mmCIF file of N, CA and C in Angstrom:
data_model
loop_
_atom_site.group_PDB
_atom_site.id
_atom_site.type_symbol
_atom_site.label_atom_id
_atom_site.label_comp_id
_atom_site.label_asym_id
_atom_site.label_seq_id
_atom_site.Cartn_x
_atom_site.Cartn_y
_atom_site.Cartn_z
ATOM 1 N N MET A 1 0.987 -1.436 0.417
ATOM 2 C CA MET A 1 0.089 0.212 0.048
ATOM 3 C C MET A 1 1.162 1.125 0.132
ATOM 4 N N THR A 2 0.991 2.356 -0.547
ATOM 5 C CA THR A 2 1.467 3.436 -1.289
ATOM 6 C C THR A 2 1.069 4.232 -0.069
ATOM 7 N N LYS A 3 1.686 5.341 0.541
ATOM 8 C CA LYS A 3 1.239 5.972 1.377
ATOM 9 C C LYS A 3 1.129 7.624 1.152
ATOM 10 N N LYS A 4 0.019 7.752 1.551
ATOM 11 C CA LYS A 4 -0.651 9.452 0.770
ATOM 12 C C LYS A 4 -0.838 10.423 1.629
ATOM 13 N N LEU A 5 -0.391 11.486 1.598
ATOM 14 C CA LEU A 5 0.194 12.784 3.058
ATOM 15 C C LEU A 5 -1.977 13.062 2.716
ATOM 16 N N TYR A 6 -2.503 13.283 3.462
ATOM 17 C CA TYR A 6 -3.276 14.290 4.499
ATOM 18 C C TYR A 6 -3.871 14.948 4.976
ATOM 19 N N LYS A 7 -4.294 15.335 4.765
ATOM 20 C CA LYS A 7 -5.010 16.572 5.854
ATOM 21 C C LYS A 7 -5.710 15.760 7.511
ATOM 22 N N SER A 8 -4.816 15.896 8.679
ATOM 23 C CA SER A 8 -5.025 15.325 10.024
ATOM 24 C C SER A 8 -6.682 16.192 10.430
ATOM 25 N N ASN A 9 -7.127 14.955 11.060
ATOM 26 C CA ASN A 9 -8.141 15.021 11.139
ATOM 27 C C ASN A 9 -8.605 15.151 13.218
ATOM 28 N N THR A 10 -7.418 14.851 13.305
ATOM 29 C CA THR A 10 -7.156 14.884 14.886
ATOM 30 C C THR A 10 -5.600 15.419 14.947
ATOM 31 N N ASP A 11 -5.597 16.449 14.465
ATOM 32 C CA ASP A 11 -4.138 16.336 15.363
ATOM 33 C C ASP A 11 -4.149 17.993 14.011
ATOM 34 N N LYS A 12 -5.280 19.117 14.381
ATOM 35 C CA LYS A 12 -5.714 20.300 13.416
ATOM 36 C C LYS A 12 -5.198 21.596 14.685
ATOM 37 N N MET A 13 -4.962 22.424 14.171
ATOM 38 C CA MET A 13 -4.982 23.941 14.301
ATOM 39 C C MET A 13 -6.250 24.546 13.458
ATOM 40 N N LEU A 14 -5.580 24.843 12.303
ATOM 41 C CA LEU A 14 -6.260 25.681 11.631
ATOM 42 C C LEU A 14 -6.335 24.584 10.771
ATOM 43 N N CYS A 15 -6.307 24.552 9.512
ATOM 44 C CA CYS A 15 -6.593 23.525 8.435
ATOM 45 C C CYS A 15 -6.303 21.910 8.726
ATOM 46 N N GLY A 16 -4.920 21.699 9.138
ATOM 47 C CA GLY A 16 -5.312 19.966 9.568
ATOM 48 C C GLY A 16 -4.451 19.463 8.025
ATOM 49 N N VAL A 17 -2.960 20.543 7.846
ATOM 50 C CA VAL A 17 -2.227 20.603 6.715
ATOM 51 C C VAL A 17 -0.661 20.544 7.506
ATOM 52 N N LEU A 18 0.140 20.669 8.990
ATOM 53 C CA LEU A 18 0.378 20.416 9.679
ATOM 54 C C LEU A 18 0.502 19.861 9.963
ATOM 55 N N GLY A 19 -0.532 18.916 10.935
ATOM 56 C CA GLY A 19 -0.969 17.474 11.393
ATOM 57 C C GLY A 19 -0.309 17.019 10.478
ATOM 58 N N GLY A 20 -1.607 16.963 9.685
ATOM 59 C CA GLY A 20 -1.126 15.815 8.078
ATOM 60 C C GLY A 20 0.355 15.708 8.517
ATOM 61 N N LEU A 21 0.845 16.067 7.542
ATOM 62 C CA LEU A 21 2.746 16.255 7.179
ATOM 63 C C LEU A 21 3.616 15.445 8.413
ATOM 64 N N ALA A 22 2.975 15.724 9.577
ATOM 65 C CA ALA A 22 3.815 15.160 10.978
ATOM 66 C C ALA A 22 3.160 13.907 10.719
ATOM 67 N N GLU A 23 2.039 13.313 10.485
ATOM 68 C CA GLU A 23 1.936 11.423 10.712
ATOM 69 C C GLU A 23 1.902 10.997 9.251
ATOM 70 N N TYR A 24 2.474 12.057 7.659
ATOM 71 C CA TYR A 24 2.875 11.858 6.995
ATOM 72 C C TYR A 24 4.858 11.094 6.855
ATOM 73 N N LEU A 25 5.297 12.179 7.329
ATOM 74 C CA LEU A 25 7.137 11.857 8.906
ATOM 75 C C LEU A 25 6.787 11.444 9.688
ATOM 76 N N LYS A 26 5.992 11.336 10.036
ATOM 77 C CA LYS A 26 6.380 10.500 11.233
ATOM 78 C C LYS A 26 7.129 11.338 12.341
ATOM 79 N N VAL A 27 6.675 12.650 12.031
ATOM 80 C CA VAL A 27 7.672 13.324 13.135
ATOM 81 C C VAL A 27 6.554 14.078 14.281
ATOM 82 N N ASP A 28 6.837 14.840 14.987
ATOM 83 C CA ASP A 28 6.283 15.148 16.145
ATOM 84 C C ASP A 28 5.575 16.705 14.699
ATOM 85 N N SER A 29 4.697 16.472 15.582
ATOM 86 C CA SER A 29 3.584 18.491 14.531
ATOM 87 C C SER A 29 4.582 18.866 15.142
ATOM 88 N N THR A 30 4.850 18.960 16.162
ATOM 89 C CA THR A 30 3.996 20.637 16.842
ATOM 90 C C THR A 30 6.744 20.745 16.460
ATOM 91 N N LEU A 31 7.855 20.357 16.218
ATOM 92 C CA LEU A 31 8.106 19.984 15.900
ATOM 93 C C LEU A 31 8.319 20.289 14.105
ATOM 94 N N ILE A 32 7.048 20.275 13.435
ATOM 95 C CA ILE A 32 6.985 21.143 11.875
ATOM 96 C C ILE A 32 6.498 22.136 11.700
ATOM 97 N N ARG A 33 5.450 22.593 12.973
ATOM 98 C CA ARG A 33 4.402 23.821 13.396
ATOM 99 C C ARG A 33 5.570 24.828 13.370
ATOM 100 N N ILE A 34 6.763 24.661 14.357
ATOM 101 C CA ILE A 34 8.001 25.661 14.604
ATOM 102 C C ILE A 34 8.526 25.906 13.042
ATOM 103 N N LEU A 35 9.107 25.224 12.238
ATOM 104 C CA LEU A 35 9.946 25.242 11.717
ATOM 105 C C LEU A 35 9.491 25.899 10.159
ATOM 106 N N TYR A 36 7.975 25.349 10.374
ATOM 107 C CA TYR A 36 6.943 26.272 8.932
ATOM 108 C C TYR A 36 7.089 27.605 9.949
ATOM 109 N N ALA A 37 6.655 28.007 11.007
ATOM 110 C CA ALA A 37 6.928 29.428 11.379
ATOM 111 C C ALA A 37 7.961 30.085 11.360
ATOM 112 N N ALA A 38 8.739 29.337 11.395
ATOM 113 C CA ALA A 38 10.361 30.652 11.272
ATOM 114 C C ALA A 38 10.776 30.287 9.623
ATOM 115 N N LEU A 39 9.773 29.635 9.295
ATOM 116 C CA LEU A 39 10.079 29.565 7.631
ATOM 117 C C LEU A 39 9.514 30.917 6.878
ATOM 118 N N CYS A 40 8.801 31.305 7.416
ATOM 119 C CA CYS A 40 7.405 32.627 7.437
ATOM 120 C C CYS A 40 8.350 33.908 7.785
ATOM 121 N N VAL A 41 8.639 33.381 9.023
ATOM 122 C CA VAL A 41 8.755 34.648 9.565
ATOM 123 C C VAL A 41 10.285 35.117 9.263
ATOM 124 N N PHE A 42 11.494 34.600 9.473
ATOM 125 C CA PHE A 42 13.284 34.950 8.647
ATOM 126 C C PHE A 42 12.781 34.699 7.767
ATOM 127 N N SER A 43 12.302 34.420 6.469
ATOM 128 C CA SER A 43 12.717 33.710 4.963
ATOM 129 C C SER A 43 11.528 34.758 4.419
ATOM 130 N N ALA A 44 12.634 35.207 3.106
ATOM 131 C CA ALA A 44 11.216 37.417 3.332
ATOM 132 C C ALA A 44 11.107 36.520 2.033
ATOM 133 N N GLY A 45 11.548 35.434 0.794
ATOM 134 C CA GLY A 45 10.487 34.797 -0.089
ATOM 135 C C GLY A 45 9.950 34.089 0.418
ATOM 136 N N PHE A 46 9.855 33.424 1.304
ATOM 137 C CA PHE A 46 8.552 32.269 1.386
ATOM 138 C C PHE A 46 7.081 32.750 1.124
ATOM 139 N N PRO A 47 6.530 32.173 0.324
ATOM 140 C CA PRO A 47 4.957 32.817 0.937
ATOM 141 C C PRO A 47 4.280 31.958 1.439
ATOM 142 N N GLY A 48 4.341 31.264 2.697
ATOM 143 C CA GLY A 48 3.673 30.842 3.946
ATOM 144 C C GLY A 48 2.154 31.073 3.722
ATOM 145 N N LEU A 49 2.279 32.342 4.646
ATOM 146 C CA LEU A 49 0.310 31.817 4.402
ATOM 147 C C LEU A 49 -0.708 31.475 2.554
ATOM 148 N N VAL A 50 -0.001 31.611 1.813
ATOM 149 C CA VAL A 50 -0.592 31.201 0.870
ATOM 150 C C VAL A 50 0.469 30.027 0.463
ATOM 151 N N LEU A 51 0.810 29.290 0.167
ATOM 152 C CA LEU A 51 1.198 27.891 1.301
ATOM 153 C C LEU A 51 0.696 27.032 1.441
ATOM 154 N N TYR A 52 -0.096 28.051 2.612
ATOM 155 C CA TYR A 52 -0.994 27.184 3.561
ATOM 156 C C TYR A 52 -1.963 27.285 2.746
ATOM 157 N N ILE A 53 -2.479 27.917 2.821
ATOM 158 C CA ILE A 53 -3.778 28.006 1.767
ATOM 159 C C ILE A 53 -4.337 27.065 0.240
ATOM 160 N N ILE A 54 -3.282 27.398 -0.005
ATOM 161 C CA ILE A 54 -3.228 26.819 -1.621
ATOM 162 C C ILE A 54 -3.030 25.302 -0.607
ATOM 163 N N CYS A 55 -2.876 24.252 -0.278
ATOM 164 C CA CYS A 55 -2.406 22.800 1.116
ATOM 165 C C CYS A 55 -3.754 22.417 2.058
ATOM 166 N N ALA A 56 -4.149 23.945 1.753
ATOM 167 C CA ALA A 56 -5.021 23.402 2.823
ATOM 168 C C ALA A 56 -6.378 22.748 1.658
ATOM 169 N N ILE A 57 -6.503 23.637 0.351
ATOM 170 C CA ILE A 57 -7.538 23.498 -0.659
ATOM 171 C C ILE A 57 -7.249 22.148 -1.539
ATOM 172 N N VAL A 58 -5.976 21.472 -1.520
ATOM 173 C CA VAL A 58 -6.034 20.819 -2.705
ATOM 174 C C VAL A 58 -5.571 19.978 -1.772
ATOM 175 N N ILE A 59 -5.242 19.638 -0.491
ATOM 176 C CA ILE A 59 -4.697 18.545 0.348
ATOM 177 C C ILE A 59 -5.925 17.436 1.116
ATOM 178 N N PRO A 60 -6.549 16.411 0.568
ATOM 179 C CA PRO A 60 -7.472 16.211 0.511
ATOM 180 C C PRO A 60 -8.282 15.457 2.353
ATOM 181 N N PRO A 61 -9.383 15.723 2.902
ATOM 182 C CA PRO A 61 -9.013 14.849 4.536
ATOM 183 C C PRO A 61 -8.645 13.222 4.681
ATOM 184 N N ALA A 62 -7.840 13.376 5.178
ATOM 185 C CA ALA A 62 -8.275 11.949 6.020
ATOM 186 C C ALA A 62 -9.389 11.087 5.927
ATOM 187 N N PRO A 63 -9.652 9.492 5.797
ATOM 188 C CA PRO A 63 -10.746 9.085 5.569
ATOM 189 C C PRO A 63 -10.552 8.131 6.614
ATOM 190 N N PHE A 64 -11.506 8.742 7.844
ATOM 191 C CA PHE A 64 -11.792 7.876 9.188
ATOM 192 C C PHE A 64 -11.653 6.461 8.666
ATOM 193 N N ASP A 65 -11.571 5.622 7.669
ATOM 194 C CA ASP A 65 -10.778 4.568 7.843
ATOM 195 C C ASP A 65 -9.527 4.172 8.377
ATOM 196 N N VAL A 66 -8.703 4.902 7.441
ATOM 197 C CA VAL A 66 -7.168 4.917 7.231
ATOM 198 C C VAL A 66 -6.215 5.120 8.163
ATOM 199 N N GLU A 67 -4.961 3.921 8.490
ATOM 200 C CA GLU A 67 -5.113 4.620 10.033
ATOM 201 C C GLU A 67 -2.798 5.029 9.272
ATOM 202 N N GLN A 68 -2.480 5.575 9.399
ATOM 203 C CA GLN A 68 -1.804 6.864 10.074
ATOM 204 C C GLN A 68 -0.604 6.401 10.734
#
């Protein structure tokens, strides 16, 4: 079975994008959120908000019968 990226149903602050990424990478979601916030703040060319909105629209929510 192939691994797929989904938005998280349980580990979410806004839409579940970063929680889903953390589940996909099998790392702590706090680490992903801190890294993402640092990239948004300290990188002038990083379009963080636009990228998050696009991901929130494009990435599907996780089905409830999928084990992650």
